[in-house]
Coordinates of C-alpha atoms and ligand atoms in Angstrom, one line a residue:
M13 CA -65.3 137.3 -13.5
R14 CA -63.4 135.7 -16.3
K15 CA -59.8 136.8 -16.6
A16 CA -57.9 137.0 -19.9
V17 CA -54.7 135.5 -18.4
V18 CA -54.1 133.8 -15.1
V19 CA -50.5 133.1 -14.0
L20 CA -50.2 130.2 -11.6
G21 CA -47.2 131.1 -9.3
A22 CA -45.3 134.3 -8.6
G23 CA -41.7 132.9 -9.0
V24 CA -39.4 134.9 -11.1
G25 CA -40.7 133.0 -14.2
G26 CA -44.3 133.8 -13.3
L27 CA -43.4 137.5 -12.6
S28 CA -41.7 137.8 -16.0
A29 CA -44.7 136.1 -17.7
A30 CA -47.2 138.4 -16.0
I31 CA -45.2 141.5 -17.0
H32 CA -44.8 140.5 -20.6
A33 CA -48.5 139.4 -20.9
R34 CA -49.5 142.7 -19.4
L35 CA -47.3 144.6 -21.9
K36 CA -49.1 142.8 -24.7
G37 CA -52.3 144.4 -23.4
H38 CA -53.8 141.4 -21.5
D39 CA -55.7 141.6 -18.2
V40 CA -53.5 139.5 -15.9
L41 CA -54.1 137.9 -12.5
V42 CA -51.3 136.1 -10.6
L43 CA -52.4 133.4 -8.1
E44 CA -49.6 132.6 -5.5
Q45 CA -49.9 130.3 -2.6
R46 CA -47.2 132.0 -0.5
E47 CA -47.6 135.4 1.1
V48 CA -44.7 136.9 -1.0
P49 CA -43.6 136.9 -4.6
G50 CA -40.3 135.4 -5.8
G51 CA -40.6 131.7 -5.2
K52 CA -37.1 130.2 -4.6
A53 CA -35.6 133.7 -5.1
A54 CA -37.7 135.3 -2.3
S55 CA -35.6 136.4 0.7
I56 CA -36.6 135.6 4.2
S57 CA -35.9 137.2 7.6
T58 CA -35.0 135.4 10.7
H59 CA -33.1 136.1 14.0
G60 CA -32.1 139.6 12.6
F61 CA -30.6 138.0 9.5
R62 CA -31.9 138.5 5.9
L63 CA -31.4 135.2 4.0
D64 CA -31.4 134.4 0.3
P65 CA -32.1 130.7 0.6
G66 CA -32.1 130.0 -3.2
P67 CA -30.2 131.5 -6.1
S68 CA -27.0 133.3 -5.3
I69 CA -24.8 133.2 -8.4
I70 CA -26.2 136.0 -10.4
I71 CA -25.2 136.3 -14.1
L72 CA -26.6 138.0 -17.2
P73 CA -28.1 141.2 -15.6
E74 CA -28.9 142.4 -19.1
V75 CA -31.8 139.8 -19.1
Y76 CA -33.5 141.8 -16.3
E77 CA -32.6 145.1 -17.9
A78 CA -34.4 144.0 -21.0
V79 CA -37.6 143.4 -19.0
F80 CA -37.5 147.0 -17.6
K81 CA -36.7 148.4 -21.0
A82 CA -39.6 146.6 -22.6
A83 CA -41.8 148.4 -20.1
G84 CA -40.2 151.8 -20.9
R85 CA -38.4 151.9 -17.5
K86 CA -34.8 152.2 -16.4
M87 CA -33.7 149.1 -14.4
S88 CA -31.4 151.2 -12.2
D89 CA -34.5 152.9 -10.8
Y90 CA -35.6 149.5 -9.4
L91 CA -32.5 147.3 -9.2
Q92 CA -28.8 147.7 -9.0
F93 CA -26.0 145.2 -9.4
V94 CA -22.4 145.1 -8.1
R95 CA -19.9 143.1 -10.2
L96 CA -17.8 140.6 -8.1
D97 CA -14.1 140.3 -8.2
P98 CA -13.0 137.5 -7.5
I99 CA -15.9 135.5 -8.9
T100 CA -15.2 132.8 -6.4
R101 CA -12.5 131.5 -4.1
V102 CA -11.6 127.9 -4.6
F103 CA -10.4 125.7 -1.8
F104 CA -9.0 122.5 -3.1
E105 CA -8.0 120.0 -0.4
G106 CA -4.3 120.1 0.3
Q107 CA -3.6 123.2 -1.8
E108 CA -3.5 127.0 -1.2
A109 CA -6.9 128.6 -1.9
I110 CA -7.0 130.4 -5.3
D111 CA -9.2 133.3 -6.5
L112 CA -10.9 133.1 -9.8
P113 CA -10.6 136.7 -11.1
G114 CA -13.6 138.7 -12.1
D115 CA -12.3 139.3 -15.6
R116 CA -11.5 136.9 -18.5
Q117 CA -7.9 137.9 -19.0
G118 CA -7.2 137.3 -15.3
C119 CA -8.8 133.9 -15.5
E120 CA -6.8 133.0 -18.6
R121 CA -3.6 134.0 -16.7
L122 CA -4.6 132.0 -13.7
V123 CA -5.4 128.8 -15.8
S124 CA -2.1 129.2 -17.7
S125 CA -0.3 129.3 -14.4
F126 CA -1.5 125.7 -13.8
G127 CA -0.1 124.5 -17.1
A128 CA 0.5 126.0 -20.6
K129 CA -1.8 123.4 -22.2
D130 CA -4.7 124.1 -19.8
G131 CA -4.2 127.8 -20.5
E132 CA -4.3 127.4 -24.3
N133 CA -7.4 125.1 -24.2
F134 CA -9.2 127.5 -21.8
K135 CA -8.5 130.4 -24.2
A136 CA -9.6 128.3 -27.3
M137 CA -12.8 127.2 -25.5
F138 CA -13.7 130.8 -24.8
E139 CA -12.9 132.0 -28.3
R140 CA -15.1 129.2 -29.7
F141 CA -17.9 130.3 -27.4
D142 CA -17.5 133.9 -28.5
K143 CA -18.7 132.7 -31.9
I144 CA -21.5 130.5 -30.7
V145 CA -23.1 132.8 -28.0
P146 CA -24.6 135.3 -30.4
L147 CA -26.3 132.4 -32.2
V148 CA -27.6 131.2 -28.8
H149 CA -29.1 134.6 -28.2
E150 CA -30.9 134.5 -31.5
T151 CA -32.2 130.9 -31.1
I152 CA -32.7 129.2 -27.7
F153 CA -32.7 132.4 -25.7
D154 CA -35.1 134.0 -28.2
H155 CA -38.0 131.7 -28.7
P156 CA -39.2 128.2 -27.7
I157 CA -38.3 125.2 -29.8
D158 CA -41.1 122.7 -30.2
Q159 CA -40.5 121.2 -33.7
W160 CA -37.6 119.2 -35.0
W161 CA -37.5 121.3 -38.2
Q162 CA -36.4 124.3 -36.1
F163 CA -33.1 122.6 -35.7
A164 CA -32.6 122.8 -39.5
S165 CA -32.2 126.6 -39.5
P166 CA -28.7 127.7 -40.6
K167 CA -28.2 129.4 -37.2
F168 CA -29.0 126.2 -35.4
I169 CA -26.8 124.1 -37.5
K170 CA -23.9 126.5 -37.1
M171 CA -24.5 126.6 -33.3
G172 CA -24.8 122.8 -33.1
L173 CA -21.5 122.3 -35.0
G174 CA -19.8 124.8 -32.7
M175 CA -21.2 123.1 -29.6
S176 CA -20.5 119.4 -30.4
L177 CA -17.8 117.9 -28.3
Q178 CA -15.2 115.3 -28.9
G179 CA -16.6 112.5 -26.9
N180 CA -18.8 113.3 -23.9
Y181 CA -18.6 116.2 -21.6
R182 CA -16.3 114.6 -19.1
Q183 CA -13.9 113.2 -21.7
Q184 CA -13.7 116.7 -23.3
I185 CA -13.0 118.4 -20.0
D186 CA -10.3 115.8 -19.2
K187 CA -8.8 116.4 -22.6
W188 CA -8.7 120.2 -22.1
F189 CA -7.6 120.4 -18.5
E190 CA -5.0 118.4 -16.7
S191 CA -5.4 120.4 -13.5
P192 CA -7.7 118.5 -11.0
L193 CA -8.9 121.9 -9.7
F194 CA -10.2 123.0 -13.1
R195 CA -11.6 119.5 -13.9
A196 CA -13.5 119.6 -10.6
F197 CA -14.7 123.2 -11.3
F198 CA -16.1 122.3 -14.7
Y199 CA -17.5 118.9 -13.8
G200 CA -20.2 120.6 -11.7
F201 CA -21.9 122.6 -14.5
P202 CA -24.0 119.9 -16.2
S203 CA -25.9 119.3 -13.0
Y204 CA -27.0 123.0 -13.0
S205 CA -29.0 122.4 -16.1
G206 CA -30.2 119.0 -15.2
Q207 CA -27.7 117.2 -17.4
S208 CA -25.1 114.5 -16.8
L209 CA -21.3 114.2 -17.5
D210 CA -22.1 111.7 -20.3
G211 CA -23.8 114.4 -22.4
T212 CA -22.3 115.1 -25.8
G213 CA -23.2 118.8 -26.1
A214 CA -21.3 121.8 -24.7
G215 CA -24.5 123.5 -23.4
A216 CA -23.3 123.1 -19.7
L217 CA -20.3 125.3 -20.5
F218 CA -22.5 128.4 -21.1
I219 CA -22.8 129.0 -17.4
P220 CA -19.0 129.3 -16.8
Y221 CA -18.7 131.2 -20.1
F222 CA -21.2 133.8 -18.9
M223 CA -19.7 133.9 -15.4
I224 CA -16.2 134.5 -16.7
A225 CA -16.8 136.5 -19.9
G226 CA -19.8 138.5 -18.6
G227 CA -19.3 138.6 -14.9
V228 CA -20.9 137.5 -11.7
F229 CA -23.0 140.1 -9.8
Y230 CA -24.7 140.8 -6.5
P231 CA -27.9 142.8 -6.4
V232 CA -27.7 145.6 -4.0
G233 CA -29.8 144.6 -1.0
G234 CA -29.7 140.9 -1.8
V235 CA -30.9 138.4 -4.4
G236 CA -34.5 138.9 -3.2
Q237 CA -34.3 142.4 -4.8
I238 CA -34.7 140.8 -8.2
P239 CA -38.2 139.4 -7.6
S240 CA -39.1 142.5 -5.5
A241 CA -38.2 144.8 -8.4
L242 CA -40.1 142.7 -10.9
Y243 CA -43.1 142.6 -8.6
K244 CA -43.0 146.4 -8.3
L245 CA -42.9 146.8 -12.0
A246 CA -45.7 144.3 -12.5
T247 CA -48.0 146.1 -10.0
E248 CA -47.2 149.5 -11.6
L249 CA -48.2 148.0 -15.0
G250 CA -51.5 146.9 -13.5
V251 CA -51.0 143.2 -13.0
E252 CA -53.3 141.9 -10.2
F253 CA -51.9 139.6 -7.5
R254 CA -53.6 137.3 -5.0
F255 CA -51.3 135.9 -2.4
N256 CA -52.0 133.1 0.1
T257 CA -54.0 131.6 -2.8
K258 CA -53.3 128.0 -3.5
V259 CA -54.6 126.4 -6.7
T260 CA -55.6 122.8 -6.0
R261 CA -57.3 121.8 -9.3
L262 CA -57.3 122.7 -12.9
N263 CA -60.6 122.1 -14.7
V264 CA -60.5 121.0 -18.4
T265 CA -63.5 121.0 -20.7
N266 CA -63.3 120.2 -24.5
G267 CA -59.5 120.2 -24.5
Q268 CA -59.2 123.6 -22.9
V269 CA -58.3 124.5 -19.3
K270 CA -61.2 126.7 -18.3
S271 CA -60.7 127.4 -14.6
A272 CA -58.6 126.8 -11.5
T273 CA -60.1 125.7 -8.2
L274 CA -58.6 127.3 -5.2
E275 CA -58.0 125.7 -1.8
S276 CA -61.0 127.8 -0.5
G277 CA -63.2 126.1 -3.1
E278 CA -63.5 129.3 -5.2
Q279 CA -63.2 128.9 -9.0
V280 CA -61.2 131.4 -11.1
E281 CA -62.0 131.4 -14.8
F282 CA -59.7 132.5 -17.5
Q283 CA -59.0 132.4 -21.3
T284 CA -55.3 131.4 -20.9
L285 CA -53.4 129.8 -18.1
I286 CA -49.6 130.3 -17.8
S287 CA -48.3 127.9 -15.2
N288 CA -45.1 128.8 -13.3
L289 CA -45.7 125.6 -11.4
D290 CA -43.5 122.7 -12.6
R291 CA -44.8 121.1 -15.9
T292 CA -44.7 117.5 -14.7
T293 CA -46.6 118.4 -11.5
V294 CA -49.3 120.1 -13.6
Q295 CA -49.5 117.1 -15.9
G296 CA -50.2 115.1 -12.7
M297 CA -52.9 117.5 -11.7
L298 CA -54.5 117.0 -15.1
G299 CA -54.6 113.3 -14.7
T300 CA -51.4 112.2 -16.4
P301 CA -48.9 111.7 -13.6
S302 CA -45.3 110.8 -14.6
S303 CA -43.2 108.0 -13.1
N304 CA -40.1 109.2 -14.9
A305 CA -36.9 109.8 -12.9
P306 CA -36.4 113.3 -11.7
S307 CA -33.5 115.5 -12.5
F308 CA -31.1 117.0 -9.9
S309 CA -31.8 119.2 -6.9
Y310 CA -30.0 120.9 -4.0
F311 CA -29.4 120.2 -0.4
T312 CA -28.7 123.4 1.6
L313 CA -27.6 124.3 5.1
H314 CA -28.1 127.9 6.2
Y315 CA -26.5 129.2 9.4
G316 CA -26.3 132.4 11.3
L317 CA -23.0 132.0 13.1
P318 CA -21.6 134.1 16.0
R319 CA -18.2 134.6 14.2
T320 CA -16.9 135.9 10.9
F321 CA -14.9 134.1 8.2
P322 CA -12.3 136.6 6.8
D323 CA -10.8 133.9 4.6
L324 CA -14.0 133.3 2.7
K325 CA -15.2 135.4 -0.3
H326 CA -18.8 136.1 -1.3
H327 CA -18.7 132.8 -3.2
S328 CA -16.4 130.0 -2.1
L329 CA -16.1 126.5 -3.4
F330 CA -14.7 123.6 -1.3
I331 CA -13.4 120.7 -3.3
P332 CA -12.3 117.5 -1.5
K333 CA -9.3 115.6 -3.0
N334 CA -11.6 112.7 -3.8
Y335 CA -13.8 114.9 -6.1
V336 CA -14.0 112.3 -8.9
Q337 CA -15.7 109.9 -6.5
S338 CA -18.0 112.7 -5.4
F339 CA -19.1 113.3 -9.0
E340 CA -19.5 109.6 -9.7
D341 CA -21.7 109.3 -6.6
L342 CA -23.9 112.1 -7.9
Y343 CA -24.0 111.6 -11.6
D344 CA -23.7 107.8 -11.9
A345 CA -25.1 106.3 -8.7
R346 CA -27.5 109.2 -8.1
N347 CA -26.6 109.2 -4.4
F348 CA -25.7 112.0 -2.1
P349 CA -21.9 112.2 -2.4
G350 CA -19.9 110.6 0.4
E351 CA -17.7 113.7 0.4
P352 CA -19.6 116.4 -1.4
I353 CA -18.2 119.4 -3.2
V354 CA -19.7 122.3 -1.1
Y355 CA -20.4 125.7 -2.5
V356 CA -20.7 128.5 0.2
N357 CA -22.3 131.9 -0.1
E358 CA -21.3 134.2 2.7
T359 CA -22.8 137.7 2.1
T360 CA -21.7 139.8 5.1
E361 CA -18.6 141.3 3.4
L362 CA -20.6 142.8 0.6
D363 CA -23.8 143.3 2.4
P364 CA -23.3 144.0 6.2
E365 CA -26.9 144.9 6.6
G366 CA -27.9 141.2 6.0
A367 CA -26.6 140.1 9.3
P368 CA -25.9 141.5 12.8
P369 CA -22.4 142.8 13.4
G370 CA -19.7 140.2 14.2
T371 CA -21.8 137.3 12.8
S372 CA -21.9 135.6 9.4
N373 CA -24.7 134.6 7.1
F374 CA -23.4 131.2 5.9
F375 CA -25.2 129.4 3.2
A376 CA -23.9 126.0 2.0
V377 CA -25.2 124.3 -1.1
V378 CA -24.6 120.8 -2.4
T379 CA -25.9 119.5 -5.7
C380 CA -27.7 116.3 -5.0
P381 CA -30.2 113.8 -6.5
A382 CA -33.9 114.6 -6.1
E383 CA -36.4 112.2 -4.7
E384 CA -35.2 109.1 -6.5
Q385 CA -36.9 105.7 -6.0
H386 CA -33.9 104.4 -4.0
L387 CA -33.6 107.4 -1.7
D388 CA -35.6 108.3 1.3
W389 CA -34.8 112.0 2.0
K390 CA -36.5 111.8 5.4
T391 CA -33.6 109.6 6.6
L392 CA -31.0 110.8 4.2
Q393 CA -31.3 114.4 5.5
S394 CA -29.3 113.9 8.6
K395 CA -26.6 111.9 6.8
A396 CA -26.4 114.6 4.1
K397 CA -26.0 117.2 6.8
G398 CA -23.2 115.2 8.5
Q399 CA -21.4 114.7 5.2
T400 CA -21.6 118.3 4.3
R401 CA -20.4 119.5 7.7
S402 CA -17.6 117.1 7.7
V403 CA -16.2 118.4 4.4
L404 CA -16.4 121.9 5.7
K405 CA -14.7 120.9 8.9
K406 CA -11.8 119.5 6.9
F407 CA -11.3 123.0 5.6
G408 CA -11.4 124.4 9.1
I409 CA -14.9 125.9 9.0
D410 CA -16.4 126.2 12.5
L411 CA -20.1 125.7 12.4
S412 CA -20.6 125.3 16.2
E413 CA -23.1 127.2 18.3
P414 CA -25.3 128.5 15.4
I415 CA -27.8 131.3 16.1
F416 CA -30.1 129.4 13.7
E417 CA -29.9 126.5 11.3
R418 CA -32.1 126.1 8.3
V419 CA -32.1 123.0 6.1
Q420 CA -33.6 122.6 2.7
T421 CA -33.8 119.3 0.8
P422 CA -35.6 118.2 -2.3
M423 CA -38.6 117.6 -0.1
T424 CA -38.7 121.3 0.6
F425 CA -38.8 122.1 -3.1
R426 CA -41.6 119.6 -3.7
E427 CA -43.7 120.6 -0.7
R428 CA -43.2 124.3 -0.8
D429 CA -42.8 125.1 -4.6
G430 CA -44.5 122.1 -6.2
N431 CA -41.3 120.8 -8.0
Y432 CA -41.7 117.3 -9.5
R433 CA -40.1 115.0 -6.9
G434 CA -38.2 117.9 -5.6
S435 CA -36.1 118.4 -8.7
L436 CA -35.3 121.9 -10.0
Y437 CA -35.4 120.9 -13.6
G438 CA -38.3 118.5 -13.9
E439 CA -37.8 115.1 -15.3
D440 CA -34.2 113.9 -16.0
E441 CA -32.6 114.5 -19.3
K442 CA -33.5 111.0 -20.7
H443 CA -37.2 112.0 -20.6
R444 CA -36.8 115.3 -22.3
P445 CA -37.6 115.9 -26.0
F446 CA -35.1 116.3 -28.7
K447 CA -32.9 113.6 -27.3
G448 CA -32.6 115.5 -24.0
M449 CA -30.9 118.5 -25.7
L450 CA -33.5 120.9 -24.5
P451 CA -36.1 121.1 -21.7
H452 CA -39.8 120.6 -22.6
P453 CA -41.4 123.3 -24.8
N454 CA -43.5 125.9 -23.2
R455 CA -46.9 125.0 -24.7
D456 CA -48.8 122.0 -23.4
P457 CA -48.9 119.4 -26.1
K458 CA -52.6 118.7 -25.7
I459 CA -54.2 121.7 -24.1
K460 CA -53.7 124.7 -26.3
N461 CA -54.5 127.4 -23.8
L462 CA -52.1 126.0 -21.2
I463 CA -48.6 127.5 -21.4
Y464 CA -45.7 126.9 -19.0
C465 CA -42.8 129.0 -17.8
G466 CA -40.2 128.3 -15.1
G467 CA -37.3 125.9 -14.5
S468 CA -38.9 122.8 -15.9
V469 CA -39.4 124.2 -19.4
Q470 CA -37.4 126.1 -22.1
P471 CA -35.0 127.8 -22.1
G472 CA -34.3 126.2 -18.7
A473 CA -33.7 126.8 -15.0
G474 CA -31.8 129.6 -13.3
L475 CA -33.0 133.1 -12.8
P476 CA -32.0 134.6 -16.2
M477 CA -33.5 131.6 -18.0
V478 CA -36.8 131.6 -16.2
T479 CA -37.0 135.3 -16.9
L480 CA -36.6 134.6 -20.6
G481 CA -39.1 131.7 -20.3
G482 CA -41.7 134.1 -18.9
K483 CA -41.4 136.1 -22.0
F484 CA -41.6 133.0 -24.2
A485 CA -44.9 132.1 -22.4
A486 CA -46.4 135.5 -22.9
N487 CA -45.5 135.5 -26.6
L488 CA -47.4 132.2 -27.0
I489 CA -50.8 133.6 -25.7
Ligands
FAD14 C1 -30.6 126.2 -3.4 C2 -30.8 126.8 -4.7 C3 -29.7 127.4 -5.4 C4 -29.9 128.0 -6.6 N1 -28.8 128.6 -7.2 C5 -29.0 129.4 -8.3 C6 -28.0 130.3 -8.7 O1 -27.0 130.5 -8.0 N2 -28.3 131.0 -9.8 C7 -29.5 130.9 -10.5 O2 -29.7 131.6 -11.5 N3 -30.4 130.0 -10.1 C8 -30.2 129.2 -9.0 N4 -31.2 128.4 -8.6 C9 -32.3 128.1 -9.5 C10 -33.4 129.2 -9.4 O3 -33.6 129.5 -8.1 C11 -34.6 128.7 -10.1 O4 -34.4 128.1 -11.4 C12 -35.7 129.7 -10.2 O5 -35.8 130.5 -9.0 C13 -37.0 129.0 -10.5 O6 -38.0 130.0 -10.7 P1 -39.4 129.6 -11.2 O7 -40.1 130.8 -11.6 O8 -39.3 128.5 -12.1 O9 -40.2 128.9 -10.0 P2 -40.2 129.0 -8.4 O10 -39.3 129.9 -7.8 O11 -40.2 127.6 -7.9 O12 -41.7 129.6 -8.2 C14 -42.9 128.8 -8.3 C15 -44.0 129.6 -7.6 O13 -45.2 128.9 -7.8 C16 -45.9 128.9 -6.5 N5 -46.8 127.8 -6.5 C17 -46.5 126.5 -6.6 N6 -47.6 125.7 -6.5 C18 -48.6 126.5 -6.4 C19 -50.0 126.3 -6.3 N7 -50.6 125.1 -6.3 N8 -50.8 127.4 -6.2 C20 -50.3 128.7 -6.2 N9 -49.0 128.9 -6.3 C21 -48.1 127.9 -6.4 C22 -44.8 128.7 -5.5 O14 -45.2 129.1 -4.2 C23 -43.7 129.7 -6.1 O15 -43.8 131.0 -5.6 C24 -31.1 127.8 -7.3 C25 -32.1 127.2 -6.7 C26 -32.0 126.6 -5.4 C27 -33.2 126.0 -4.8

């Protein structure tokens, strides 16, 4: 039977696309190769622990609220969030740990305590963003951008002027902040949207702005509750799901993608395909493989440990003294940093049910290059593990005698999720349209009934963005 809309992949982007397409009255079928929905955000259980092996810093809950509202539901009936305070505990080598407060005024006071100039610049930066963010909501968070002329709208021009930096991102941060701790904190953000420190736009600062001005949250029951809640809503609305169903080929006739061939050999026909699978991977399936460099990825170590860590907070950041070298290794040499900055998510304080009593659920994440030409992740994996563990050891973290160990590398994201060369953001920024300012648009340039959602297309990666991207995709049907 020919379906109106098939969504390839039940990641958060695909779930959002399926819900919004269904709300527009379409008959929707989701094909997902795994046995569960959620993609990277799906939780897993092992050894009596519940793990969230992907996203953990949760911002902008209003984005999910809008999905439930669009369906005439109350989000709180499906999904609840707790606001975190502090946002994160920062361990800078050789200094006392500091807590980044969960409110803006508290953060302003903290930054000022490191130097009056840093404090004034921090305040000015946030005030500037207060003016830009409403414009962002009305433009890049509202609809896809696929034509240059869209940049000529008065809102875009105003936003662009507000976002332009004096020099590149790194120079601007160095100008604003003298404190190494805040420089190190801010240097990390471009990589979270697949950008570099040389970029000349302030887009990477949206994440810390939303974290500090809007708050960081934890979904009750774990991050996996976000896709679970969206899946529940989708099924209530009548979206059909087929799990354990891998798409191996897309069949194009007369410039239209007409059907998907499944691993079993079965063909599923449709009028429109929304791909939650990475855009560059799909281009490869359609016969135009890319050789462009990939953007960034993550290396993760997940441990169940037979001890607790009372000094850690839900989010902790470990910054070695030599952080500048660490960022140069990552951004300039595209290597796994010799001494990486390690972010740790330890959930047991907030969520004791996620781990047996007296243990900890310890998740370490390092931003890293994806499968670059000069890197072989098969051999790099053990070196990356050693380097990550040795930074944590410096800070007195005891990772011995783990109950389990779970490692993810860019190879995991390529093999399991279909990400282009294991990158979370598709091709690197040099190969993106609009001089790298934005990810690729959501509609395929050649095949008009092929639309993309997810981390490799607009408005970008990260759970709130892929949720918005799902809506963009449905609006393009
Ligand atoms: C370690 C890590 C930490 C992160 N931290 C954060 C964070 O703190 N905050 C945040 O907001 N974001 C974070 N992210 C990013 C966030 O997880 C992603 O941007 C988001 O989950 C991507 O969602 P998606 O819908 O694009 O795709 P995915 O989650 O990748 O889903 C794609 C789906 O498509 C399915 N699929 C693929 N190929 C096929 C096929 N051939 N046939 C059928 N199905 C297929 C896959 O099985 C998968 O379910 C993190 C990611 C990682 C990996």
